[in-house]
Structures are given as C-alpha cells and as structure tokens.
mmCIF file of C-alpha atoms in Angstrom:
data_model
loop_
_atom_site.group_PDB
_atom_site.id
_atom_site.type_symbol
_atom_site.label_atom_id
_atom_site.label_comp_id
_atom_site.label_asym_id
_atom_site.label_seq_id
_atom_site.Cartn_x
_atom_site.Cartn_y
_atom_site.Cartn_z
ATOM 1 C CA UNK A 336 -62.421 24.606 48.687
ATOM 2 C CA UNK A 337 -63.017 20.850 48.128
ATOM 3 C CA UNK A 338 -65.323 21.657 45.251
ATOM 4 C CA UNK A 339 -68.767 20.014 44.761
ATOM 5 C CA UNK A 340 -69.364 16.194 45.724
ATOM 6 C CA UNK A 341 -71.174 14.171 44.186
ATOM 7 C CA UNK A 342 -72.738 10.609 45.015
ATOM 8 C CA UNK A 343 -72.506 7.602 44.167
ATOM 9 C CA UNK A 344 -70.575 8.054 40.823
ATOM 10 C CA UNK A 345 -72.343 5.047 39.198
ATOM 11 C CA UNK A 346 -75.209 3.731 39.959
ATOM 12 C CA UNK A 347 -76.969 0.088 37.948
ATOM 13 C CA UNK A 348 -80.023 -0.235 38.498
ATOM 14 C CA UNK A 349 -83.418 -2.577 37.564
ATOM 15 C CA UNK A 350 -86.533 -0.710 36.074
ATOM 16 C CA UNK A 351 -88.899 0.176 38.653
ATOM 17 C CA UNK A 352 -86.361 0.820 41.492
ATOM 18 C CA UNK A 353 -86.075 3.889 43.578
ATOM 19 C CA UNK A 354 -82.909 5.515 43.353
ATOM 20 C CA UNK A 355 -81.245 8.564 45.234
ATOM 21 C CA UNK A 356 -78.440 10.890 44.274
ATOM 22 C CA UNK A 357 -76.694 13.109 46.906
ATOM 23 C CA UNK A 358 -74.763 16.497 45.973
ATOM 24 C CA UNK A 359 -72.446 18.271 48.187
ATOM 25 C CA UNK A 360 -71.620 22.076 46.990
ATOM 26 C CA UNK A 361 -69.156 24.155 47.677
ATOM 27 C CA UNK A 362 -69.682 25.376 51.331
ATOM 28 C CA UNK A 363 -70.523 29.312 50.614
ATOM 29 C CA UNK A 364 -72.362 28.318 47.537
ATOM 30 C CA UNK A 365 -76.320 29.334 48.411
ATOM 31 C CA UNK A 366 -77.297 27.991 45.052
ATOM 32 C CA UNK A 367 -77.479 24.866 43.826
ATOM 33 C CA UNK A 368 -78.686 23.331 40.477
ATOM 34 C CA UNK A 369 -79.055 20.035 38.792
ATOM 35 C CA UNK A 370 -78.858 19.036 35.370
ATOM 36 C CA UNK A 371 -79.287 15.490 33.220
ATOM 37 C CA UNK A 372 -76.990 14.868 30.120
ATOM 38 C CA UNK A 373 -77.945 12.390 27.652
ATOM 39 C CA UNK A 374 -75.065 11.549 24.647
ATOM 40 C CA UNK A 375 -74.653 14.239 22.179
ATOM 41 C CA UNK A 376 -76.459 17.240 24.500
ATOM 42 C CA UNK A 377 -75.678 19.107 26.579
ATOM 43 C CA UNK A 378 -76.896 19.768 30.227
ATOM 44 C CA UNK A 379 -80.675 19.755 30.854
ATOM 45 C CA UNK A 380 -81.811 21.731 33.118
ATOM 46 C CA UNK A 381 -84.001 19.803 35.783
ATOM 47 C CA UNK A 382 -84.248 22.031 39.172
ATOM 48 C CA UNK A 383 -82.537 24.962 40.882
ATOM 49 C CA UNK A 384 -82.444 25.950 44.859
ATOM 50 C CA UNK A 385 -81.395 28.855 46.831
ATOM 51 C CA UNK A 386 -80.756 27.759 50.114
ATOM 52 C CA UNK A 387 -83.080 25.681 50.986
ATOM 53 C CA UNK A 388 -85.766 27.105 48.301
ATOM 54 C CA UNK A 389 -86.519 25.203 45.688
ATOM 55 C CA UNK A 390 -86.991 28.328 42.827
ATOM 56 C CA UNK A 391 -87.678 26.364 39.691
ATOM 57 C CA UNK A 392 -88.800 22.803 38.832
ATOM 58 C CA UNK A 393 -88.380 21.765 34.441
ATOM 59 C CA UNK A 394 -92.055 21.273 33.464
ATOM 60 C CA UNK A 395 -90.346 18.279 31.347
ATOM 61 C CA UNK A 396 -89.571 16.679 34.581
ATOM 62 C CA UNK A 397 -92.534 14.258 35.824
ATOM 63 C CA UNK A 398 -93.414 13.208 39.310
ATOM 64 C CA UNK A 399 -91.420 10.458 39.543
ATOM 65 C CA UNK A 400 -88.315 13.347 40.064
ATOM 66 C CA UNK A 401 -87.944 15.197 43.140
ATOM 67 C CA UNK A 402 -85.350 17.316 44.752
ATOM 68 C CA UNK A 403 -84.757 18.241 48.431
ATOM 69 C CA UNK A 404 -82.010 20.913 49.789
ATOM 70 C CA UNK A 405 -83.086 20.192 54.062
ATOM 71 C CA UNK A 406 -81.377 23.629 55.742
ATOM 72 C CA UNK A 407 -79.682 24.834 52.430
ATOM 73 C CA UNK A 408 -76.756 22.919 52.168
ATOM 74 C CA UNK A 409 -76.486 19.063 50.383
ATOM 75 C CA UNK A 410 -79.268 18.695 48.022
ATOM 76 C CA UNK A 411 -80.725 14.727 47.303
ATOM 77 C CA UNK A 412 -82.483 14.129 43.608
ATOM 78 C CA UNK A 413 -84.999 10.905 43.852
ATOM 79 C CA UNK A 414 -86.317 9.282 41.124
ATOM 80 C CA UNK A 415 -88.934 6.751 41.826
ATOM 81 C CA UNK A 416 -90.214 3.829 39.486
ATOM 82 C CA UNK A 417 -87.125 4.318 37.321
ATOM 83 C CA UNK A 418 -87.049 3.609 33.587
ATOM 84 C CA UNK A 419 -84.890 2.921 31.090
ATOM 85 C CA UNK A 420 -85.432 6.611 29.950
ATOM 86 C CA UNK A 421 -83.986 7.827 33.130
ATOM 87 C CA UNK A 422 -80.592 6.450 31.850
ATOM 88 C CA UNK A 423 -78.466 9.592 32.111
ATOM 89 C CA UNK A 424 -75.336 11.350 33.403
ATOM 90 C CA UNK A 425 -77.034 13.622 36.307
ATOM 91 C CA UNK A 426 -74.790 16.453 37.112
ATOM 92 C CA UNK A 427 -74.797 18.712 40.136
ATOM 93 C CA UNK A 428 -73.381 22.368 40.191
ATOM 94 C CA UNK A 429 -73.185 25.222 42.668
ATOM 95 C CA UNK A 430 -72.521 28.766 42.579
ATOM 96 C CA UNK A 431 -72.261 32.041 44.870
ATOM 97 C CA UNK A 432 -75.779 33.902 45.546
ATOM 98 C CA UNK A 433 -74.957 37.049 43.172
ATOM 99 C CA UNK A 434 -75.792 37.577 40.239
ATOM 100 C CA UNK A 435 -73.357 36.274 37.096
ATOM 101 C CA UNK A 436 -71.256 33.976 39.257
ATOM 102 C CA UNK A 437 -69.994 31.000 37.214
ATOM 103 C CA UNK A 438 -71.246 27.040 38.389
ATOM 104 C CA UNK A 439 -69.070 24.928 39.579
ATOM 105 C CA UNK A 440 -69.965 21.014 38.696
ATOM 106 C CA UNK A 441 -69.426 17.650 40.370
ATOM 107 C CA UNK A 442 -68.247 14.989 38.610
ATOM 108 C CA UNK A 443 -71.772 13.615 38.084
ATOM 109 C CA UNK A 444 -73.492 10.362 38.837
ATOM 110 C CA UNK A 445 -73.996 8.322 35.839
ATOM 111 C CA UNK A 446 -77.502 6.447 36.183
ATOM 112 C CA UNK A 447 -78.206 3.316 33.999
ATOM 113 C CA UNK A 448 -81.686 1.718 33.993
ATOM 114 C CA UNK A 449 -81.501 -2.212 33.166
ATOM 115 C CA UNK B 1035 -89.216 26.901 25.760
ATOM 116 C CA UNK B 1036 -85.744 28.562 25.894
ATOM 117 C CA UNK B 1037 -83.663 28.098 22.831
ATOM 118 C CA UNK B 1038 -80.068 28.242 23.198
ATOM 119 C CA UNK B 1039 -78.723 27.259 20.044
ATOM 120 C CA UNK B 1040 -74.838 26.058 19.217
ATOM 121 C CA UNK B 1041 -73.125 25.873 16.037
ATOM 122 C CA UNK B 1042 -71.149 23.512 14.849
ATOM 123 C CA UNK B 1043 -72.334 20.862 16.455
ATOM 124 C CA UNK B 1044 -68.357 19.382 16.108
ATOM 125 C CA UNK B 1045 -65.816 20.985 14.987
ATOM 126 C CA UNK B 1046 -62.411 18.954 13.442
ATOM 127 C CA UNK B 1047 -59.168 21.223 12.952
ATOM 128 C CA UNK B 1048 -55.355 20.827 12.459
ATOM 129 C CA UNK B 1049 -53.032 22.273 15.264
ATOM 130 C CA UNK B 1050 -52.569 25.734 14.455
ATOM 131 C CA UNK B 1051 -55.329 26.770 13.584
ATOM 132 C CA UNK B 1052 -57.843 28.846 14.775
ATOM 133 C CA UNK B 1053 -61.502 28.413 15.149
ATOM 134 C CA UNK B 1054 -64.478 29.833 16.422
ATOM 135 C CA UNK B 1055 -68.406 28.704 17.509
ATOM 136 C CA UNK B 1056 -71.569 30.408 17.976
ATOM 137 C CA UNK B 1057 -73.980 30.496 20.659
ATOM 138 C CA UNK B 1058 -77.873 31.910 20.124
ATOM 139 C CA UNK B 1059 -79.635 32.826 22.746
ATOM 140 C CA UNK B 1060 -83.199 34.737 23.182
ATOM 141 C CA UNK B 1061 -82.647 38.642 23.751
ATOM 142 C CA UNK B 1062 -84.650 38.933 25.910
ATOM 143 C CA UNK B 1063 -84.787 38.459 29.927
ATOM 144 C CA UNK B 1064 -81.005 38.381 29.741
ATOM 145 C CA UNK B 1065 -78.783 38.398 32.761
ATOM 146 C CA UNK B 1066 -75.831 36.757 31.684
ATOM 147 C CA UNK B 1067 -73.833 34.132 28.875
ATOM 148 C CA UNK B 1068 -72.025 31.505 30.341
ATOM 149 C CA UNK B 1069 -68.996 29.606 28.576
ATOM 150 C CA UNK B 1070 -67.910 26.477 29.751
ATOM 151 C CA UNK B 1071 -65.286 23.976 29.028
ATOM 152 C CA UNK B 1072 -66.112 19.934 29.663
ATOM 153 C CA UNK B 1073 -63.135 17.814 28.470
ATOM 154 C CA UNK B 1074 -64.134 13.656 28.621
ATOM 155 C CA UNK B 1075 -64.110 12.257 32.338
ATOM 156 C CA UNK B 1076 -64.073 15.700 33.769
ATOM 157 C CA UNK B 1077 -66.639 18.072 34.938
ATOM 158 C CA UNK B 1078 -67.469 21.356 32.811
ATOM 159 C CA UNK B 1079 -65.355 24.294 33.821
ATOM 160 C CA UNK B 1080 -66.337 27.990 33.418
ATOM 161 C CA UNK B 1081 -64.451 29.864 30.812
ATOM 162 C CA UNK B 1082 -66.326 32.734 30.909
ATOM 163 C CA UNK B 1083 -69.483 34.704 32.670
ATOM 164 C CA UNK B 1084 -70.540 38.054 30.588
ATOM 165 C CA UNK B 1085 -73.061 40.336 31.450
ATOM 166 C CA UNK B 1086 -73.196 43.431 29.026
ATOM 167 C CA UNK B 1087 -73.680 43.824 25.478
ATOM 168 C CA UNK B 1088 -70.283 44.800 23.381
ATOM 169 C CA UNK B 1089 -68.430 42.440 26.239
ATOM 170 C CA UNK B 1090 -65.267 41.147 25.385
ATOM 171 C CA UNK B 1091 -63.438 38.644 27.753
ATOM 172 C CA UNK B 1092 -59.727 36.456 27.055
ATOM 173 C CA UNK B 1093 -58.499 34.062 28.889
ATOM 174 C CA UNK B 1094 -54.684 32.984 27.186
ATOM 175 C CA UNK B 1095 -55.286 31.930 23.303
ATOM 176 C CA UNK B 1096 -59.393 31.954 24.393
ATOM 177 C CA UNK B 1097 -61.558 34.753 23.726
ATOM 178 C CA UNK B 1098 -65.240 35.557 23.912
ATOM 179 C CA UNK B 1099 -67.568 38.383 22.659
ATOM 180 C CA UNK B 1100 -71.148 38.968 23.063
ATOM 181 C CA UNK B 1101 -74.345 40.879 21.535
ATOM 182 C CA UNK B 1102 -77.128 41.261 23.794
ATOM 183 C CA UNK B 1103 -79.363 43.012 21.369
ATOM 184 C CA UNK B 1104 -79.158 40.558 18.074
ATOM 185 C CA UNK B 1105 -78.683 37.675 20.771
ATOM 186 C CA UNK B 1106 -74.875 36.032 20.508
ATOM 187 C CA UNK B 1107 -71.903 35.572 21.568
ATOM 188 C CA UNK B 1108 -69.023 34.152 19.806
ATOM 189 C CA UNK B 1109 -65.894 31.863 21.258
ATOM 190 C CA UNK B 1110 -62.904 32.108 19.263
ATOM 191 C CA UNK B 1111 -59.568 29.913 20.323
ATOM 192 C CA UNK B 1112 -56.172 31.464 18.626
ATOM 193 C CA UNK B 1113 -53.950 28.567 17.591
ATOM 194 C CA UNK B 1114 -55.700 25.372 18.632
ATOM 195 C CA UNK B 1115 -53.800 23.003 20.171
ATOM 196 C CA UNK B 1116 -54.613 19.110 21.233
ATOM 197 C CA UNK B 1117 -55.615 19.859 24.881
ATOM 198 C CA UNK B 1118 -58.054 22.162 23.541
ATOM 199 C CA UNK B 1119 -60.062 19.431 22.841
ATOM 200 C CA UNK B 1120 -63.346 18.827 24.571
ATOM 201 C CA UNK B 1121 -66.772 20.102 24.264
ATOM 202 C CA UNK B 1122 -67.527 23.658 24.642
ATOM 203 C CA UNK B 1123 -71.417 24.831 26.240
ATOM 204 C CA UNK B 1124 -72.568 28.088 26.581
ATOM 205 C CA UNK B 1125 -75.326 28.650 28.987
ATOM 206 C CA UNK B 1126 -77.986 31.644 29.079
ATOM 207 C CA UNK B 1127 -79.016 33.181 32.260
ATOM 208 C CA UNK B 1128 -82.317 34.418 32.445
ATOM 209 C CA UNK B 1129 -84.544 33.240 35.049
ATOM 210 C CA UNK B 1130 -82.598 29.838 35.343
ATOM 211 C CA UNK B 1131 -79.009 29.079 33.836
ATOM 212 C CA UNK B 1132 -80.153 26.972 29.997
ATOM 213 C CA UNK B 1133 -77.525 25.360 28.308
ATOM 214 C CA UNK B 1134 -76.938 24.581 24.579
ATOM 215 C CA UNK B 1135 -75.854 21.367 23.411
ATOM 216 C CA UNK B 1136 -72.770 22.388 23.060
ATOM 217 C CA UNK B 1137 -70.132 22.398 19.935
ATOM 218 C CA UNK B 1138 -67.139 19.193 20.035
ATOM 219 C CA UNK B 1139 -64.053 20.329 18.891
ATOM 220 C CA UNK B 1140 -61.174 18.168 18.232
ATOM 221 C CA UNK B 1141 -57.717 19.318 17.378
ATOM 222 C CA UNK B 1142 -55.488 16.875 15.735
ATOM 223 C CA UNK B 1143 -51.661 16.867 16.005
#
C-alpha cells in the first residue's frame, strides 16, 4: 500500500493560466474524491468518481473545473482561466467501493493564484 | 445545501484534561459519520466510520458516539495530551461524503 499520490505538491501560478493536478489512489480503491480547503474550513467537497464514473459534480463548482478518472484509476482536476479565488489546498482521497469505508487522503497540492 | 455543523470551532486545554466536540449533521439520508484526524503538514486520517444509531467506537484515550435520529455524534479524548493536537473533521455520508469545518484543538504542556 503506497497510499494516495498526489501531484505536484505546490504549484505558483499567474491569473489566467491553466493548471492540472494529478491524483494517484490506492490501487483497489474504486472511488475517488476531491476536495478544496481554504484557511479555517474544512474540506469542500468538489467531485466524486467510481471507477471511471464521475457520480457527483458541487453545483458551487463553475466550468472552469473539471475532473477526469480515464479507465478508473488516476484521476486529473483542471482548472482553466485560474483566479486568485482558486487559491486553495486541493486534496485528493480514495476509498474501497463498499459502503462506510473510511478515505484515505494525499498530501494535497497547494494552488496559489498570483 | 448539506449542513454539517462543528462545535467549537477551537478548542485550548491543559494536558490532562479531557475534552469533547460536536458534530451536526442532517438526519436524514444517512449512511454513515466519519471522524477524521488532520495534524499540520499531514493529510487527515480516519479515526472513525459509524453507521448505526446508539454506535459507540474507541480507539486508545479516543472515543466516539453517535445519534442518528436527533442528528450527532460526539468525540470525546480522555486525558489530552500534546500530540493530540490538530484539527478534528467529521464528515456525513449521504449521497456524497460532506465535511464540517472542523474543531482545532490544542493541548498545552
């Protein structure tokens, strides 16, 4: 068990810039989940796959966000036309396909918008 | 909109003690309550995953209960101690997992 990967770990970049996270679960996991923390919150819930199904998409997220889990194993989180609102800690967690089974986070990539 | 609420929001006690939070959650559409444990530069670590109402789980000086019906669940730690510090969530499961905003504790020496 190498537990979930995730990266880069930091990533700077300039408003308006593309940018593209990568997660790597845990290899039996069939679910996989990402979340955005902000200071003093906790985890936000912005999308959830199993396997390669994308179940649920935050209505909070816009447009600009989107998610892809190609043949239901890493999962890739692009924003496009960043801003400085985007500035977050975006954390990636896995878990087994039955019900109750506890998530198992990455160590997050922490996105700042300049 | 889900509300999972979390109180304290930060919690400050003396070695020794011992403390508890709360965690809200709607009472309906329940599946599960989620603890987890997120110390600074780490990632958050499950605790505990309950699923029915009158559940009771310990882990060491940790220990968790939950209410389905009026909607809580309660994390009590037994003689706090300095590494006990970090933030605790607790997450409902429902449709998706939807976390609070957790509750800080810090435990001074």
């Amino acid at each position: 068990d190498t537990g979930v990967s995730q990266n880069p770990r930091h990533k700077i970049t300039k408003r308006g810039q593309n940018v593209t996270f990568r997660c790597d679960p845990i290899s039996e996991h069939n679910r996989l989940y990402w979340y955005r923390q902000t200071l003093g919150q906790g985890p936000e819930f912005l999308t959830y796959f199993q396997n390669e199904a994308q179940l649920e998409k935050s209505r909070l997220l816009s447009d600009r966000f989107s998610a892809e889990r190609p043949k239901g194993s890493f999962s890739t989180l692009e924003i496009q036309r960043t801003e400085q609102g985007d500035s977050a800690m975006y954390l990636c967690a896995s878990s087994l396909n039955k019900g109750s089974s506890p998530l198992h986070f990455g160590n997050g990539t922490r996105l700042t918008v300049t | 909109i889900l509300n999972v609420e979390q109180s304290p929001q930060s919690l400050h006690v003396q070695e020794g003690d011992s403390t508890n939070f709360t965690c809200s959650f709607p009472s309906s559409n329940f599946y599960a309550l989620h603890w987890y444990r997120w110390e600074t530069a780490k990632s958050p670590e499950a605790l505990f995953v309950m699923t029915l109402n009158g559940d009771e789980k310990k882990k060491g000086r940790i220990s968790a209960t939950l209410n389905t019906k009026e909607g809580y669940s309660y994390l009590y730690i037994k003689g706090s101690q300095p590494e006990d510090s970090a933030t605790y969530l607790c997450a409902f499961e429902g449709n998706k997992l939807v976390f609070g905003a957790g509750t800080i504790l810090r435990v001074k020496s």
